[in-house]
CSV table of C-alpha atoms and ligand atoms in Angstrom, one decimal:
chain,number,residue,atom,x,y,z
A,1,MET,CA,92.0,90.1,130.1
A,2,TYR,CA,89.5,87.2,129.8
A,3,GLN,CA,88.8,85.2,132.9
A,4,TYR,CA,86.4,82.2,133.0
A,5,ASN,CA,83.2,83.1,135.0
A,6,LYS,CA,80.6,80.3,135.2
A,7,ALA,CA,77.6,82.6,135.4
A,8,GLU,CA,78.7,84.7,132.4
A,9,TYR,CA,79.6,81.5,130.6
A,10,LEU,CA,76.2,80.0,131.1
A,11,ARG,CA,74.6,83.2,129.9
A,12,ARG,CA,76.5,83.3,126.7
A,13,MET,CA,75.8,79.6,126.0
A,14,GLN,CA,72.0,80.0,126.3
A,15,TRP,CA,71.3,80.7,122.6
A,16,PHE,CA,73.6,77.7,121.6
A,17,ARG,CA,71.5,75.3,123.7
A,18,GLU,CA,68.3,76.7,122.4
A,19,ALA,CA,69.5,76.6,118.7
A,20,ARG,CA,70.6,73.0,118.7
A,21,LEU,CA,70.9,72.7,114.9
A,22,GLY,CA,73.3,74.4,112.7
A,23,MET,CA,74.7,74.3,109.1
A,24,PHE,CA,78.5,73.9,108.5
A,25,ILE,CA,79.7,75.0,105.0
A,26,HIS,CA,83.1,74.0,103.7
A,27,PHE,CA,83.7,76.0,100.5
A,28,GLY,CA,86.9,77.0,98.8
A,29,LEU,CA,89.4,76.2,96.0
A,30,TYR,CA,89.4,72.5,97.0
A,31,ALA,CA,85.9,72.3,95.5
A,32,ILE,CA,87.5,72.4,92.0
A,33,PRO,CA,89.8,69.4,92.3
A,34,ALA,CA,86.7,68.0,94.0
A,35,ARG,CA,88.6,65.4,96.0
A,36,GLY,CA,87.9,66.8,99.5
A,37,GLU,CA,89.4,69.7,101.5
A,38,TRP,CA,92.6,67.7,102.3
A,39,VAL,CA,93.5,67.1,98.7
A,40,ARG,CA,96.8,69.0,98.9
A,41,SER,CA,97.9,67.1,101.9
A,42,ASN,CA,96.6,63.7,100.9
A,43,GLU,CA,98.2,63.9,97.4
A,44,LYS,CA,101.3,65.9,98.7
A,45,MET,CA,100.4,68.4,96.0
A,46,PRO,CA,102.9,71.2,95.4
A,47,GLU,CA,101.6,74.7,95.6
A,48,GLU,CA,102.2,75.2,91.8
A,49,ASP,CA,99.8,72.4,91.0
A,50,TYR,CA,97.1,74.0,93.3
A,51,LEU,CA,97.5,77.6,92.1
A,52,PRO,CA,95.5,77.0,88.8
A,53,PHE,CA,92.4,76.5,91.0
A,54,PHE,CA,93.0,80.0,92.4
A,55,HIS,CA,93.3,81.5,89.0
A,56,HIS,CA,90.1,79.7,87.8
A,57,PHE,CA,87.9,80.1,90.9
A,58,ASN,CA,84.6,81.5,89.7
A,59,PRO,CA,81.6,79.7,91.2
A,60,LYS,CA,78.9,80.8,88.8
A,61,HIS,CA,76.0,79.3,90.8
A,62,PHE,CA,77.2,80.9,94.1
A,63,ASP,CA,74.1,82.3,95.8
A,64,ALA,CA,74.5,83.2,99.4
A,65,THR,CA,70.9,84.1,99.8
A,66,GLN,CA,69.9,80.7,98.5
A,67,TRP,CA,72.4,79.0,100.9
A,68,ALA,CA,70.9,80.9,103.8
A,69,LYS,CA,67.3,80.3,102.9
A,70,THR,CA,68.0,76.6,102.5
A,71,ALA,CA,69.6,76.5,105.9
A,72,LYS,CA,66.7,78.3,107.4
A,73,ALA,CA,64.1,76.1,105.7
A,74,ALA,CA,65.9,73.1,107.0
A,75,GLY,CA,65.3,74.4,110.6
A,76,MET,CA,68.9,75.5,111.2
A,77,ARG,CA,69.4,78.3,113.7
A,78,TYR,CA,73.0,79.1,113.0
A,79,LEU,CA,75.4,78.8,110.0
A,80,ILE,CA,79.2,78.4,110.2
A,81,LEU,CA,81.3,79.1,107.0
A,82,THR,CA,84.9,78.4,106.4
A,83,ALA,CA,86.7,81.7,106.3
A,84,LYS,CA,90.1,80.0,105.7
A,85,HIS,CA,90.8,76.3,105.5
A,86,HIS,CA,94.1,74.4,105.8
A,87,ASP,CA,95.1,75.4,102.3
A,88,GLY,CA,95.4,79.0,103.4
A,89,PHE,CA,92.9,80.4,100.8
A,90,CYS,CA,91.0,83.3,102.3
A,91,LEU,CA,87.3,83.6,101.5
A,92,PHE,CA,87.4,87.2,102.8
A,93,ASP,CA,89.1,90.5,101.7
A,94,THR,CA,92.0,90.4,104.0
A,95,ALA,CA,94.8,93.0,103.8
A,96,THR,CA,97.3,90.3,104.9
A,97,THR,CA,97.6,88.3,101.7
A,98,ASP,CA,96.7,88.3,98.0
A,99,TYR,CA,95.6,84.7,98.3
A,100,LYS,CA,91.9,85.6,98.7
A,101,SER,CA,88.6,85.2,97.0
A,102,THR,CA,88.5,89.0,96.0
A,103,ASN,CA,91.6,88.4,93.9
A,104,THR,CA,90.1,85.4,92.0
A,105,PRO,CA,88.0,85.8,88.8
A,106,PHE,CA,85.0,85.5,91.2
A,107,GLY,CA,86.0,88.7,93.0
A,108,LEU,CA,83.6,88.6,95.9
A,109,ASP,CA,84.2,88.7,99.6
A,110,ILE,CA,82.4,85.4,100.3
A,111,VAL,CA,82.4,85.8,104.0
A,112,ARG,CA,80.6,89.1,103.8
A,113,GLU,CA,78.1,87.7,101.3
A,114,VAL,CA,77.3,84.7,103.4
A,115,LEU,CA,77.2,86.3,106.8
A,116,ASP,CA,74.9,89.1,105.5
A,117,ALA,CA,72.6,86.6,103.8
A,118,ALA,CA,72.5,84.4,106.9
A,119,ARG,CA,71.7,87.3,109.3
A,120,ALA,CA,69.0,88.5,106.8
A,121,GLU,CA,67.3,85.1,107.3
A,122,GLY,CA,67.5,85.5,111.1
A,123,LEU,CA,70.3,83.0,111.5
A,124,ARG,CA,73.2,83.4,114.0
A,125,VAL,CA,76.6,83.2,112.3
A,126,GLY,CA,80.0,81.7,112.9
A,127,LEU,CA,83.3,81.4,111.1
A,128,TYR,CA,85.5,78.4,110.9
A,129,TYR,CA,89.2,79.4,110.8
A,130,SER,CA,92.0,77.0,110.2
A,131,LEU,CA,95.1,77.5,112.4
A,132,LEU,CA,96.9,75.3,109.9
A,133,ASP,CA,98.1,77.1,106.8
A,134,TRP,CA,99.7,75.2,104.0
A,135,HIS,CA,100.2,78.4,101.9
A,136,HIS,CA,102.1,80.6,104.4
A,137,PRO,CA,105.9,80.3,104.0
A,138,ASP,CA,106.4,80.6,107.8
A,139,TYR,CA,104.2,77.6,108.6
A,140,PRO,CA,106.1,74.4,109.3
A,141,HIS,CA,106.6,72.3,106.1
A,142,TYR,CA,109.1,69.5,106.2
A,143,GLY,CA,108.4,67.0,109.0
A,144,ASP,CA,105.1,68.6,109.9
A,145,ARG,CA,102.3,66.0,110.5
A,146,ASN,CA,100.0,67.3,107.7
A,147,HIS,CA,101.8,69.8,105.4
A,148,PRO,CA,101.6,68.7,101.7
A,149,MET,CA,105.5,69.1,101.6
A,150,ARG,CA,106.1,67.2,104.8
A,151,SER,CA,108.2,64.6,103.2
A,152,ASP,CA,110.1,66.8,100.8
A,153,GLU,CA,113.4,67.8,102.3
A,154,ARG,CA,113.7,70.6,99.7
A,155,HIS,CA,111.0,72.3,101.9
A,156,THR,CA,113.2,72.5,104.9
A,157,ASN,CA,112.0,74.8,107.7
A,158,ALA,CA,115.3,76.8,107.7
A,159,GLY,CA,114.4,80.4,107.6
A,160,ARG,CA,110.7,79.9,108.6
A,161,ILE,CA,109.8,82.2,111.4
A,162,PHE,CA,106.7,80.8,113.2
A,163,SER,CA,106.2,84.0,115.1
A,164,ARG,CA,105.6,85.8,111.8
A,165,TYR,CA,102.9,83.2,111.0
A,166,ILE,CA,101.4,83.9,114.5
A,167,GLU,CA,101.2,87.6,113.7
A,168,TYR,CA,99.7,86.8,110.3
A,169,TYR,CA,96.9,84.6,111.5
A,170,GLN,CA,96.1,86.7,114.5
A,171,SER,CA,95.8,89.8,112.2
A,172,GLN,CA,93.4,87.8,110.1
A,173,VAL,CA,91.3,86.9,113.1
A,174,ARG,CA,91.3,90.5,114.1
A,175,GLU,CA,90.0,91.5,110.7
A,176,LEU,CA,87.3,88.9,110.9
A,177,CYS,CA,86.3,90.1,114.3
A,178,SER,CA,86.4,93.8,113.3
A,179,ASN,CA,85.0,94.0,109.8
A,180,TYR,CA,82.1,91.6,109.5
A,181,GLY,CA,79.6,92.6,112.2
A,182,LYS,CA,78.5,90.5,115.2
A,183,LEU,CA,79.9,87.0,115.2
A,184,ASP,CA,78.2,84.4,117.4
A,185,ILE,CA,80.8,81.6,117.1
A,186,PHE,CA,84.4,81.4,116.2
A,187,TRP,CA,85.2,77.8,115.2
A,188,PHE,CA,89.0,77.3,115.3
A,189,ASP,CA,90.6,74.1,113.7
A,190,TYR,CA,92.8,72.5,115.1
A,191,SER,CA,95.5,71.7,117.6
A,192,TYR,CA,97.9,68.8,117.1
A,193,ASP,CA,101.3,67.7,118.4
A,194,HIS,CA,103.1,70.6,120.0
A,195,LEU,CA,100.9,73.1,118.2
A,196,ARG,CA,98.3,73.8,120.8
A,197,GLY,CA,97.4,76.5,123.4
A,198,GLU,CA,100.2,79.0,123.9
A,199,ALA,CA,102.1,77.6,120.8
A,200,TRP,CA,99.3,79.5,118.9
A,201,GLU,CA,99.7,82.4,121.5
A,202,ALA,CA,96.1,81.6,122.3
A,203,THR,CA,95.7,83.7,125.4
A,204,ARG,CA,96.6,86.9,123.4
A,205,LEU,CA,94.2,85.7,120.6
A,206,VAL,CA,91.3,85.0,122.9
A,207,ASN,CA,91.6,88.3,124.7
A,208,MET,CA,91.5,90.1,121.4
A,209,VAL,CA,88.6,88.0,120.1
A,210,ARG,CA,86.5,88.4,123.3
A,211,SER,CA,87.2,92.2,123.5
A,212,LEU,CA,86.1,92.7,119.9
A,213,GLN,CA,83.2,90.3,120.0
A,214,PRO,CA,81.8,90.3,123.6
A,215,GLY,CA,79.5,87.3,124.1
A,216,ILE,CA,81.0,85.2,121.3
A,217,ILE,CA,81.4,81.5,121.9
A,218,LEU,CA,84.6,79.6,120.9
A,219,ASN,CA,85.1,75.9,120.2
A,220,ASN,CA,87.7,73.9,122.0
A,221,ARG,CA,90.2,73.5,119.2
A,222,LEU,CA,92.7,76.0,120.3
A,223,GLU,CA,93.5,73.3,122.8
A,224,VAL,CA,92.5,70.0,121.2
A,225,SER,CA,90.9,68.8,118.0
A,226,GLY,CA,88.0,66.4,117.4
A,227,GLU,CA,90.0,64.3,119.9
A,228,GLY,CA,90.1,65.5,123.4
A,229,TYR,CA,87.8,67.7,125.5
A,230,GLY,CA,89.9,70.6,126.7
A,231,SER,CA,90.6,72.4,129.9
A,232,LEU,CA,87.0,73.4,130.8
A,233,ALA,CA,86.0,69.7,130.9
A,234,GLU,CA,88.9,69.1,133.2
A,235,GLY,CA,87.7,71.7,135.6
A,236,ASN,CA,90.7,73.9,135.1
A,237,PRO,CA,89.7,76.4,132.3
A,238,THR,CA,92.6,78.1,130.6
A,239,PRO,CA,92.0,81.7,129.2
A,240,TYR,CA,91.6,80.1,125.8
A,241,HIS,CA,89.3,77.2,127.0
A,242,GLY,CA,86.7,76.0,124.5
A,243,ASP,CA,83.1,76.9,125.4
A,244,PHE,CA,82.0,73.6,123.8
A,245,ILE,CA,83.5,70.3,122.8
A,246,THR,CA,83.6,69.2,119.2
A,247,PRO,CA,83.2,65.5,118.5
A,248,GLU,CA,83.4,64.9,114.8
A,249,ARG,CA,81.4,62.4,112.7
A,250,MET,CA,80.3,60.5,115.8
A,251,ILE,CA,77.9,61.0,118.7
A,252,PRO,CA,79.3,60.6,122.2
A,253,PRO,CA,77.5,57.4,123.3
A,254,GLU,CA,76.6,58.8,126.7
A,255,GLY,CA,76.8,62.5,125.9
A,256,ILE,CA,79.6,64.4,127.6
A,257,ARG,CA,79.9,65.2,131.3
A,258,ASN,CA,82.7,66.6,133.4
A,259,GLN,CA,84.4,64.8,136.3
A,260,GLN,CA,81.6,66.0,138.7
A,261,GLY,CA,79.0,64.5,136.4
A,262,GLU,CA,77.8,67.9,135.1
A,263,GLU,CA,76.7,68.0,131.5
A,264,LEU,CA,79.0,69.8,129.2
A,265,PHE,CA,78.2,71.7,126.0
A,266,TRP,CA,79.1,69.8,122.9
A,267,GLU,CA,78.3,69.9,119.3
A,268,THR,CA,78.9,67.0,116.9
A,269,CYS,CA,79.9,68.1,113.4
A,270,VAL,CA,78.7,65.7,110.8
A,271,THR,CA,79.4,65.2,107.1
A,272,MET,CA,76.5,64.1,104.9
A,273,ASN,CA,78.9,61.8,102.9
A,274,ASN,CA,82.5,61.2,104.0
A,275,ASN,CA,84.0,64.6,103.1
A,276,TRP,CA,83.7,68.1,104.4
A,277,GLY,CA,84.7,69.8,101.1
A,278,TYR,CA,83.1,68.9,97.9
A,279,CYS,CA,84.2,65.4,96.7
A,280,ARG,CA,82.6,64.5,93.3
A,281,ASP,CA,83.1,60.7,93.6
A,282,ASP,CA,82.0,60.4,97.2
A,283,ARG,CA,78.4,59.6,96.8
A,284,CYS,CA,78.3,57.8,100.1
A,285,PHE,CA,75.5,60.1,101.5
A,286,LYS,CA,73.7,59.1,104.6
A,287,SER,CA,70.0,58.7,104.0
A,288,PRO,CA,67.8,61.7,105.1
A,289,GLU,CA,66.1,59.4,107.6
A,290,MET,CA,69.4,58.5,109.2
A,291,ILE,CA,70.4,62.1,109.4
A,292,LEU,CA,67.1,63.0,111.1
A,293,ARG,CA,67.5,60.2,113.7
A,294,LYS,CA,71.1,61.2,114.4
A,295,LEU,CA,70.0,64.8,115.0
A,296,VAL,CA,67.4,63.5,117.5
A,297,GLU,CA,70.0,61.2,119.1
A,298,SER,CA,72.4,64.1,119.6
A,299,ILE,CA,69.7,66.2,121.3
A,300,SER,CA,68.7,63.3,123.4
A,301,LYS,CA,72.2,63.1,124.7
A,302,GLY,CA,72.5,66.8,125.4
A,303,GLY,CA,74.4,68.0,122.3
A,304,ASN,CA,74.1,70.2,119.3
A,305,PHE,CA,74.2,69.0,115.7
A,306,LEU,CA,76.2,70.8,113.1
A,307,LEU,CA,75.4,69.4,109.7
A,308,ASN,CA,77.9,70.1,106.9
A,309,VAL,CA,77.4,70.9,103.2
A,310,GLY,CA,80.3,71.0,100.8
A,311,PRO,CA,79.2,73.1,97.8
A,312,ASP,CA,80.7,72.2,94.4
A,313,GLY,CA,83.1,74.3,92.3
A,314,ASN,CA,80.1,76.2,90.9
A,315,GLY,CA,78.9,77.0,94.4
A,316,ALA,CA,75.9,74.7,94.2
A,317,PHE,CA,74.8,72.4,97.0
A,318,PRO,CA,75.0,68.7,95.8
A,319,PRO,CA,71.6,67.3,95.0
A,320,GLU,CA,71.8,64.7,97.8
A,321,ALA,CA,72.4,67.5,100.3
A,322,VAL,CA,69.4,69.4,99.0
A,323,GLU,CA,67.3,66.3,99.4
A,324,ILE,CA,68.5,65.8,103.0
A,325,LEU,CA,68.0,69.4,104.0
A,326,SER,CA,64.5,69.4,102.4
A,327,PHE,CA,63.6,66.3,104.3
A,328,LEU,CA,64.8,67.8,107.6
A,329,GLY,CA,62.9,71.0,107.0
A,330,LYS,CA,59.6,69.2,106.3
A,331,TRP,CA,60.0,67.2,109.6
A,332,MET,CA,61.0,70.4,111.5
A,333,GLU,CA,57.9,72.2,110.3
A,334,THR,CA,55.8,70.0,112.6
A,335,ASN,CA,58.3,68.8,115.2
A,336,ALA,CA,60.9,71.6,115.8
A,337,GLU,CA,59.7,72.1,119.4
A,338,SER,CA,61.1,68.7,120.2
A,339,ILE,CA,64.5,69.9,119.1
A,340,TYR,CA,65.0,73.6,120.0
A,341,GLY,CA,66.0,74.1,123.6
A,342,CYS,CA,65.6,70.4,124.3
A,343,GLY,CA,68.1,68.0,125.9
A,344,ARG,CA,68.6,64.8,127.7
A,345,SER,CA,65.7,63.3,129.8
A,346,SER,CA,66.3,61.7,133.1
A,347,LEU,CA,64.3,58.7,131.8
A,348,SER,CA,66.1,55.8,130.3
A,349,LYS,CA,66.1,55.5,126.5
A,350,PRO,CA,62.6,54.2,125.5
A,351,GLU,CA,62.5,50.9,123.6
A,352,PHE,CA,60.9,52.4,120.5
A,353,GLY,CA,63.0,55.5,119.9
A,354,ARG,CA,64.4,58.3,122.0
A,355,TYR,CA,63.4,61.0,124.5
A,356,THR,CA,64.2,64.7,124.3
A,357,GLN,CA,63.0,67.0,127.1
A,358,ARG,CA,62.6,70.6,128.0
A,359,GLY,CA,61.4,71.3,131.5
A,360,LYS,CA,58.1,69.5,132.1
A,361,THR,CA,57.6,68.7,128.4
A,362,LEU,CA,58.8,65.3,127.3
A,363,TYR,CA,59.1,64.4,123.6
A,364,LEU,CA,58.9,60.7,122.8
A,365,HIS,CA,60.4,60.2,119.3
A,366,LEU,CA,59.0,57.0,118.0
A,367,PHE,CA,61.2,55.3,115.3
A,368,GLU,CA,58.8,52.3,115.4
A,369,ASN,CA,55.4,51.6,116.8
A,370,ALA,CA,54.6,49.1,119.6
A,371,LEU,CA,52.3,46.2,118.9
A,372,GLY,CA,49.1,47.5,120.5
A,373,PRO,CA,49.1,50.4,123.1
A,374,LEU,CA,52.5,52.0,123.7
A,375,PRO,CA,54.2,51.2,127.0
A,376,LEU,CA,55.8,54.2,128.8
A,377,LEU,CA,58.3,52.6,131.3
A,378,GLY,CA,59.2,54.8,134.2
A,379,ILE,CA,56.3,57.3,133.8
A,380,ARG,CA,53.3,56.9,136.2
A,381,LYS,CA,49.8,57.7,134.9
A,382,GLU,CA,49.4,60.3,137.6
A,383,GLU,CA,52.4,62.2,136.3
A,384,ILE,CA,50.9,62.8,132.8
A,385,GLU,CA,48.9,65.9,132.3
A,386,SER,CA,48.4,65.3,128.5
A,387,ALA,CA,49.8,63.5,125.5
A,388,VAL,CA,49.4,64.4,121.9
A,389,LEU,CA,50.8,63.4,118.5
A,390,LEU,CA,52.7,66.5,117.3
A,391,HIS,CA,51.9,65.4,113.8
A,392,ASP,CA,48.2,66.6,114.1
A,393,TYR,CA,48.1,67.5,117.8
A,394,SER,CA,45.6,64.7,118.3
A,395,GLN,CA,45.2,63.3,121.9
A,396,CYS,CA,46.9,60.1,122.9
A,397,PRO,CA,44.8,59.0,125.9
A,398,ILE,CA,46.1,56.7,128.6
A,399,SER,CA,45.1,53.2,127.3
A,400,THR,CA,42.5,51.2,129.3
A,401,SER,CA,42.7,48.2,127.0
A,402,TRP,CA,42.4,44.7,128.5
A,403,VAL,CA,45.4,43.5,126.4
A,404,HIS,CA,47.8,44.9,128.9
A,405,SER,CA,45.7,44.3,132.1
A,406,ASP,CA,48.5,42.0,133.3
A,407,TYR,CA,50.8,45.0,133.6
A,408,PRO,CA,49.0,47.5,135.8
A,409,HIS,CA,52.3,49.0,137.0
A,410,ILE,CA,53.1,50.2,133.4
A,411,THR,CA,51.4,53.2,131.7
A,412,PHE,CA,50.3,52.6,128.2
A,413,LEU,CA,49.3,55.2,125.6
A,414,ASP,CA,46.5,54.7,123.0
A,415,LEU,CA,47.9,56.0,119.7
A,416,GLY,CA,44.6,55.0,117.9
A,417,PRO,CA,43.7,52.1,115.7
A,418,TYR,CA,46.1,52.8,112.8
A,419,PRO,CA,49.2,50.6,113.3
A,420,ASN,CA,51.5,52.5,111.0
A,421,LEU,CA,53.0,55.7,112.5
A,422,PRO,CA,52.2,58.9,110.6
A,423,ASP,CA,55.9,59.5,110.2
A,424,GLN,CA,57.8,56.3,109.6
A,425,THR,CA,61.1,58.0,110.4
A,426,ASP,CA,60.2,59.8,113.7
A,427,THR,CA,56.7,60.3,115.0
A,428,VAL,CA,56.8,62.6,118.1
A,429,VAL,CA,54.5,62.2,121.1
A,430,LYS,CA,54.5,65.4,123.2
A,431,ILE,CA,53.9,64.4,126.8
A,432,THR,CA,53.2,67.2,129.3
A,433,LEU,CA,54.1,66.2,132.8
A,434,LYS,CA,52.4,67.6,135.9
B,1,GLC,C1,88.9,68.1,110.7
B,1,GLC,C2,89.3,68.2,109.3
B,1,GLC,C3,89.0,69.5,108.6
B,1,GLC,C4,87.5,69.8,108.8
B,1,GLC,C5,87.2,69.7,110.3
B,1,GLC,C6,85.7,69.9,110.5
B,1,GLC,O1,89.6,69.0,111.5
B,1,GLC,O2,90.8,68.1,109.3
B,1,GLC,O3,89.2,69.4,107.2
B,1,GLC,O4,87.3,71.1,108.4
B,1,GLC,O5,87.5,68.4,110.8
B,1,GLC,O6,85.4,69.6,111.8
């Protein structure tokens, strides 16, 4: 029986804090209609209109190794793949249903392909698993908040036995925890209305998951969703408490702390455009520069950053996603140490960017340059052992310029004569404190 133990909890969370940056992949049948992963619900699409996508699913450009190498090159340390989304389609060879990728023309166990490829690149792996299931006959239909047939009284819930669905979904989770090697994260999605906690028989589920996958970390969505923190934050952890909080498409303005002011583990999951699953007409991609600065902001507030890619119906990453990931990777080549294992600094946010910190090493992320020498509010000269530009590891000496002689109580750094920062998006100054 699982019981929360703080020391054990902190031990299993260590890699998560070190990793900081992960890739989320939303892939499945919904990539073919290409209107996002909620297309069945949004359009109240009957199953018979969705089934053709099952019969035609054959992503010819699917390349798990390419996906994993792209994640690795972008500086990601873990990869989370949808094993089953709300539509109930299983990307793994489950014995519980025929509604699975191995029964499509594609024929492969996508979970196995992707997890094997990710591990081969040295990435930690996780699986997203939807507690919702719009395919299963015993899952609530009429009157449910989300089901595609929620408004159609022909889909009454008479005869639906929810306990049968519980056995079904828990059997699938057992398969995933038994047949696919070591899992580092299980990313459940999501609790709503009365369907939360023991309504999912979550204690039984978590005891099974944690016995099959010792050391695994779980998100908080057996209890809540992107809304709500969960029982650990409230200081009263249930057996199925989340190990981390999962804000979605936003960054908690002040990070997340419990009622005692202790920092909590959280991971914001972020879409590059406005959809998790592939959406052909959603070209509202965030710029690479914005994504980088949001990554830095998340770390500066003590969180992880899970960046999503929604491959298209051919299994290819959208070109905008490839551009963003390549931009991130280029920056991480020089600056990754200012992300991995870093977190919030006790210093106030600097005027020209953000701080991330790891022990006695402070990283000043400059999104713009100061006019003249760079002021470091709150840091005394005597505290600084050294300061360098990570860009070329060139020294940034303490400035002795007369221009700031009226401000002897403020430390200024000399970044050299060139006014434009070497990296216009984020130039990092590594400050080693005594
Ligand atoms: C929300 C969406 C779901 C998506 C998840 C990712 O729960 O409903 O489609 O997979 O966010 O965090």
